[in-house]
Amino acid sequence: MTAKVNEIKISYREKTKMADAPQLTSSRDVAALLHQNWDADTLALKESFKILLLNNSNRVKGIYQVSDGGITGTVVDLRILFAVVLKTTSTGICLAHNHPSGNLKPSQPDKQLTQKIKRAAALFDIKVLDHVIIVPNGDYFSFADNGIL
């Protein structure tokens, strides 16, 4: 009996040399990069969740949009998030989402999700360096800066 199965291919292509990639040293760096790379037309419209994928020197390998939601929330599937993190062999990540309302205060579900991701990342020796909430006016909230990471 010959069984046919699907081929699975996992790849990551580096188009920018890591030496030329932005290096993150603070939450301000993270927020600035997010604002530069977020679709300005949707920042005040709907909530999205992204991850910044980092190498061991905190240089940005890329930004991946994990989910795109509605006006008041978005669903984050950890299996998809970690598939991307592992595929890119990232050693650190910064979590990010926007609040279209302009409210910088993290919700209880925001805090719970952050802790859930942090626990899962620890199993793979991946550092969760921050979770940044951005709002349309350019402001941001950093979980790390506020001691809730």
PDB file of C-alpha atoms in Angstrom:
ATOM      1  CA  MET A   1       0.000   0.000   0.000  1.00  0.00           C
ATOM      2  CA  THR A   2       1.318   3.428  -0.968  1.00  0.00           C
ATOM      3  CA  ALA A   3      -0.036   6.315   1.039  1.00  0.00           C
ATOM      4  CA  LYS A   4       0.197   9.851  -0.236  1.00  0.00           C
ATOM      5  CA  VAL A   5       0.860  12.599   2.270  1.00  0.00           C
ATOM      6  CA  ASN A   6       1.303  16.337   1.977  1.00  0.00           C
ATOM      7  CA  GLU A   7       4.755  17.847   1.903  1.00  0.00           C
ATOM      8  CA  ILE A   8       5.483  20.308   4.689  1.00  0.00           C
ATOM      9  CA  LYS A   9       7.971  23.057   4.003  1.00  0.00           C
ATOM     10  CA  ILE A  10       9.212  25.447   6.662  1.00  0.00           C
ATOM     11  CA  SER A  11      11.307  28.379   5.559  1.00  0.00           C
ATOM     12  CA  TYR A  12      12.508  31.828   6.531  1.00  0.00           C
ATOM     13  CA  ARG A  13      14.296  34.140   4.096  1.00  0.00           C
ATOM     14  CA  GLU A  14      16.426  36.985   5.227  1.00  0.00           C
ATOM     15  CA  LYS A  15      16.110  39.865   2.757  1.00  0.00           C
ATOM     16  CA  THR A  16      17.718  42.460   5.022  1.00  0.00           C
ATOM     17  CA  LYS A  17      21.088  41.802   6.599  1.00  0.00           C
ATOM     18  CA  MET A  18      20.752  41.643  10.354  1.00  0.00           C
ATOM     19  CA  ALA A  19      23.570  44.178  10.732  1.00  0.00           C
ATOM     20  CA  ASP A  20      21.297  46.667   8.919  1.00  0.00           C
ATOM     21  CA  ALA A  21      18.133  45.783  10.825  1.00  0.00           C
ATOM     22  CA  PRO A  22      16.815  48.131  13.532  1.00  0.00           C
ATOM     23  CA  GLN A  23      18.077  47.345  17.029  1.00  0.00           C
ATOM     24  CA  LEU A  24      15.577  47.859  19.829  1.00  0.00           C
ATOM     25  CA  THR A  25      16.867  49.291  23.094  1.00  0.00           C
ATOM     26  CA  SER A  26      13.714  50.722  24.667  1.00  0.00           C
ATOM     27  CA  SER A  27       9.931  50.711  24.555  1.00  0.00           C
ATOM     28  CA  ARG A  28      10.173  54.037  22.734  1.00  0.00           C
ATOM     29  CA  ASP A  29      12.076  52.268  19.921  1.00  0.00           C
ATOM     30  CA  VAL A  30       9.389  49.570  19.781  1.00  0.00           C
ATOM     31  CA  ALA A  31       6.523  52.090  19.680  1.00  0.00           C
ATOM     32  CA  ALA A  32       8.212  54.198  16.993  1.00  0.00           C
ATOM     33  CA  LEU A  33       8.817  51.138  14.796  1.00  0.00           C
ATOM     34  CA  LEU A  34       5.218  49.989  15.273  1.00  0.00           C
ATOM     35  CA  HIS A  35       3.792  53.383  14.348  1.00  0.00           C
ATOM     36  CA  GLN A  36       5.998  53.485  11.225  1.00  0.00           C
ATOM     37  CA  ASN A  37       4.873  50.021  10.116  1.00  0.00           C
ATOM     38  CA  TRP A  38       1.196  49.998  11.117  1.00  0.00           C
ATOM     39  CA  ASP A  39      -1.458  50.717   8.513  1.00  0.00           C
ATOM     40  CA  ALA A  40      -2.494  54.243   9.523  1.00  0.00           C
ATOM     41  CA  ASP A  41      -5.896  53.713   7.882  1.00  0.00           C
ATOM     42  CA  THR A  42      -6.778  50.917  10.319  1.00  0.00           C
ATOM     43  CA  LEU A  43      -5.070  52.114  13.525  1.00  0.00           C
ATOM     44  CA  ALA A  44      -8.199  53.946  14.706  1.00  0.00           C
ATOM     45  CA  LEU A  45     -10.622  51.535  13.036  1.00  0.00           C
ATOM     46  CA  LYS A  46      -9.983  48.002  14.286  1.00  0.00           C
ATOM     47  CA  GLU A  47      -7.774  46.131  16.711  1.00  0.00           C
ATOM     48  CA  SER A  48      -4.855  44.033  15.460  1.00  0.00           C
ATOM     49  CA  PHE A  49      -2.169  42.018  17.229  1.00  0.00           C
ATOM     50  CA  LYS A  50       1.417  41.825  15.957  1.00  0.00           C
ATOM     51  CA  ILE A  51       4.739  40.448  17.089  1.00  0.00           C
ATOM     52  CA  LEU A  52       8.187  41.853  16.522  1.00  0.00           C
ATOM     53  CA  LEU A  53      10.592  38.976  15.946  1.00  0.00           C
ATOM     54  CA  LEU A  54      14.076  39.544  17.318  1.00  0.00           C
ATOM     55  CA  ASN A  55      17.497  37.954  17.206  1.00  0.00           C
ATOM     56  CA  ASN A  56      19.772  37.643  20.248  1.00  0.00           C
ATOM     57  CA  SER A  57      21.029  41.231  19.769  1.00  0.00           C
ATOM     58  CA  ASN A  58      17.449  42.576  19.748  1.00  0.00           C
ATOM     59  CA  ARG A  59      17.678  43.317  16.024  1.00  0.00           C
ATOM     60  CA  VAL A  60      14.325  43.085  14.271  1.00  0.00           C
ATOM     61  CA  LYS A  61      14.007  40.098  11.977  1.00  0.00           C
ATOM     62  CA  GLY A  62      10.499  41.143  11.013  1.00  0.00           C
ATOM     63  CA  ILE A  63       6.992  42.074  12.095  1.00  0.00           C
ATOM     64  CA  TYR A  64       4.180  39.559  11.797  1.00  0.00           C
ATOM     65  CA  GLN A  65       0.475  40.303  12.131  1.00  0.00           C
ATOM     66  CA  VAL A  66      -0.965  37.463  14.198  1.00  0.00           C
ATOM     67  CA  SER A  67      -4.579  38.591  14.087  1.00  0.00           C
ATOM     68  CA  ASP A  68      -6.925  41.231  12.800  1.00  0.00           C
ATOM     69  CA  GLY A  69     -10.073  41.825  14.769  1.00  0.00           C
ATOM     70  CA  GLY A  70     -12.940  44.170  15.322  1.00  0.00           C
ATOM     71  CA  ILE A  71     -13.503  47.496  16.992  1.00  0.00           C
ATOM     72  CA  THR A  72     -13.096  46.228  20.553  1.00  0.00           C
ATOM     73  CA  GLY A  73     -10.862  43.173  20.323  1.00  0.00           C
ATOM     74  CA  THR A  74      -8.992  40.523  18.406  1.00  0.00           C
ATOM     75  CA  VAL A  75      -8.331  36.821  18.959  1.00  0.00           C
ATOM     76  CA  VAL A  76      -4.740  35.589  19.249  1.00  0.00           C
ATOM     77  CA  ASP A  77      -4.087  31.935  18.448  1.00  0.00           C
ATOM     78  CA  LEU A  78      -0.898  30.959  20.287  1.00  0.00           C
ATOM     79  CA  ARG A  79      -0.244  28.080  17.889  1.00  0.00           C
ATOM     80  CA  ILE A  80       0.006  30.486  14.969  1.00  0.00           C
ATOM     81  CA  LEU A  81       2.069  32.971  16.980  1.00  0.00           C
ATOM     82  CA  PHE A  82       4.614  30.333  18.014  1.00  0.00           C
ATOM     83  CA  ALA A  83       4.695  28.694  14.580  1.00  0.00           C
ATOM     84  CA  VAL A  84       6.020  32.008  13.261  1.00  0.00           C
ATOM     85  CA  VAL A  85       8.411  32.563  16.176  1.00  0.00           C
ATOM     86  CA  LEU A  86       9.884  29.087  15.801  1.00  0.00           C
ATOM     87  CA  LYS A  87       9.996  29.242  11.991  1.00  0.00           C
ATOM     88  CA  THR A  88      12.081  32.422  12.170  1.00  0.00           C
ATOM     89  CA  THR A  89      14.322  31.015  14.944  1.00  0.00           C
ATOM     90  CA  SER A  90      13.718  34.177  16.934  1.00  0.00           C
ATOM     91  CA  THR A  91      15.161  34.334  20.445  1.00  0.00           C
ATOM     92  CA  GLY A  92      13.057  37.262  21.594  1.00  0.00           C
ATOM     93  CA  ILE A  93       9.715  38.823  20.804  1.00  0.00           C
ATOM     94  CA  CYS A  94       7.818  41.997  21.543  1.00  0.00           C
ATOM     95  CA  LEU A  95       4.053  41.734  21.579  1.00  0.00           C
ATOM     96  CA  ALA A  96       1.979  44.598  20.248  1.00  0.00           C
ATOM     97  CA  HIS A  97      -1.590  45.589  19.654  1.00  0.00           C
ATOM     98  CA  ASN A  98      -3.541  48.757  19.138  1.00  0.00           C
ATOM     99  CA  HIS A  99      -6.480  50.273  20.943  1.00  0.00           C
ATOM    100  CA  PRO A 100      -8.576  52.125  18.351  1.00  0.00           C
ATOM    101  CA  SER A 101     -10.406  53.935  21.188  1.00  0.00           C
ATOM    102  CA  GLY A 102      -7.216  55.746  22.191  1.00  0.00           C
ATOM    103  CA  ASN A 103      -7.380  54.271  25.715  1.00  0.00           C
ATOM    104  CA  LEU A 104      -3.869  53.234  26.761  1.00  0.00           C
ATOM    105  CA  LYS A 105      -4.938  51.180  29.785  1.00  0.00           C
ATOM    106  CA  PRO A 106      -4.440  47.413  29.262  1.00  0.00           C
ATOM    107  CA  SER A 107      -7.523  45.305  29.914  1.00  0.00           C
ATOM    108  CA  GLN A 108      -7.535  42.246  32.136  1.00  0.00           C
ATOM    109  CA  PRO A 109      -7.663  39.987  29.028  1.00  0.00           C
ATOM    110  CA  ASP A 110      -4.607  41.885  27.668  1.00  0.00           C
ATOM    111  CA  LYS A 111      -2.725  41.104  30.876  1.00  0.00           C
ATOM    112  CA  GLN A 112      -3.845  37.452  30.921  1.00  0.00           C
ATOM    113  CA  LEU A 113      -2.846  36.911  27.285  1.00  0.00           C
ATOM    114  CA  THR A 114       0.558  38.449  27.920  1.00  0.00           C
ATOM    115  CA  GLN A 115       1.215  36.089  30.841  1.00  0.00           C
ATOM    116  CA  LYS A 116      -0.005  33.084  28.834  1.00  0.00           C
ATOM    117  CA  ILE A 117       2.371  33.930  25.953  1.00  0.00           C
ATOM    118  CA  LYS A 118       5.219  34.569  28.397  1.00  0.00           C
ATOM    119  CA  ARG A 119       4.734  31.144  30.038  1.00  0.00           C
ATOM    120  CA  ALA A 120       4.638  29.373  26.672  1.00  0.00           C
ATOM    121  CA  ALA A 121       7.704  31.277  25.414  1.00  0.00           C
ATOM    122  CA  ALA A 122       9.684  30.229  28.487  1.00  0.00           C
ATOM    123  CA  LEU A 123       9.307  26.582  27.423  1.00  0.00           C
ATOM    124  CA  PHE A 124      11.287  27.428  24.266  1.00  0.00           C
ATOM    125  CA  ASP A 125      13.800  29.785  25.962  1.00  0.00           C
ATOM    126  CA  ILE A 126      12.279  32.701  24.061  1.00  0.00           C
ATOM    127  CA  LYS A 127      12.228  36.060  25.838  1.00  0.00           C
ATOM    128  CA  VAL A 128       9.106  38.192  25.798  1.00  0.00           C
ATOM    129  CA  LEU A 129      10.727  41.598  26.113  1.00  0.00           C
ATOM    130  CA  ASP A 130       7.621  43.772  26.127  1.00  0.00           C
ATOM    131  CA  HIS A 131       3.989  44.137  25.182  1.00  0.00           C
ATOM    132  CA  VAL A 132       3.252  47.557  23.727  1.00  0.00           C
ATOM    133  CA  ILE A 133      -0.179  49.033  23.163  1.00  0.00           C
ATOM    134  CA  ILE A 134      -0.260  51.817  20.597  1.00  0.00           C
ATOM    135  CA  VAL A 135      -3.016  54.344  19.927  1.00  0.00           C
ATOM    136  CA  PRO A 136      -3.769  56.578  16.945  1.00  0.00           C
ATOM    137  CA  ASN A 137      -2.323  59.800  18.412  1.00  0.00           C
ATOM    138  CA  GLY A 138       1.184  58.298  18.639  1.00  0.00           C
ATOM    139  CA  ASP A 139       1.153  57.478  22.366  1.00  0.00           C
ATOM    140  CA  TYR A 140       1.921  54.026  23.716  1.00  0.00           C
ATOM    141  CA  PHE A 141       1.811  51.902  26.856  1.00  0.00           C
ATOM    142  CA  SER A 142       4.639  49.493  27.708  1.00  0.00           C
ATOM    143  CA  PHE A 143       3.970  46.498  29.964  1.00  0.00           C
ATOM    144  CA  ALA A 144       7.704  46.277  30.744  1.00  0.00           C
ATOM    145  CA  ASP A 145       8.032  49.960  31.682  1.00  0.00           C
ATOM    146  CA  ASN A 146       5.011  49.669  33.964  1.00  0.00           C
ATOM    147  CA  GLY A 147       6.207  46.503  35.743  1.00  0.00           C
ATOM    148  CA  ILE A 148       3.408  44.211  34.573  1.00  0.00           C
ATOM    149  CA  LEU A 149       5.380  41.958  32.262  1.00  0.00           C
TER     150      LEU A 149
END
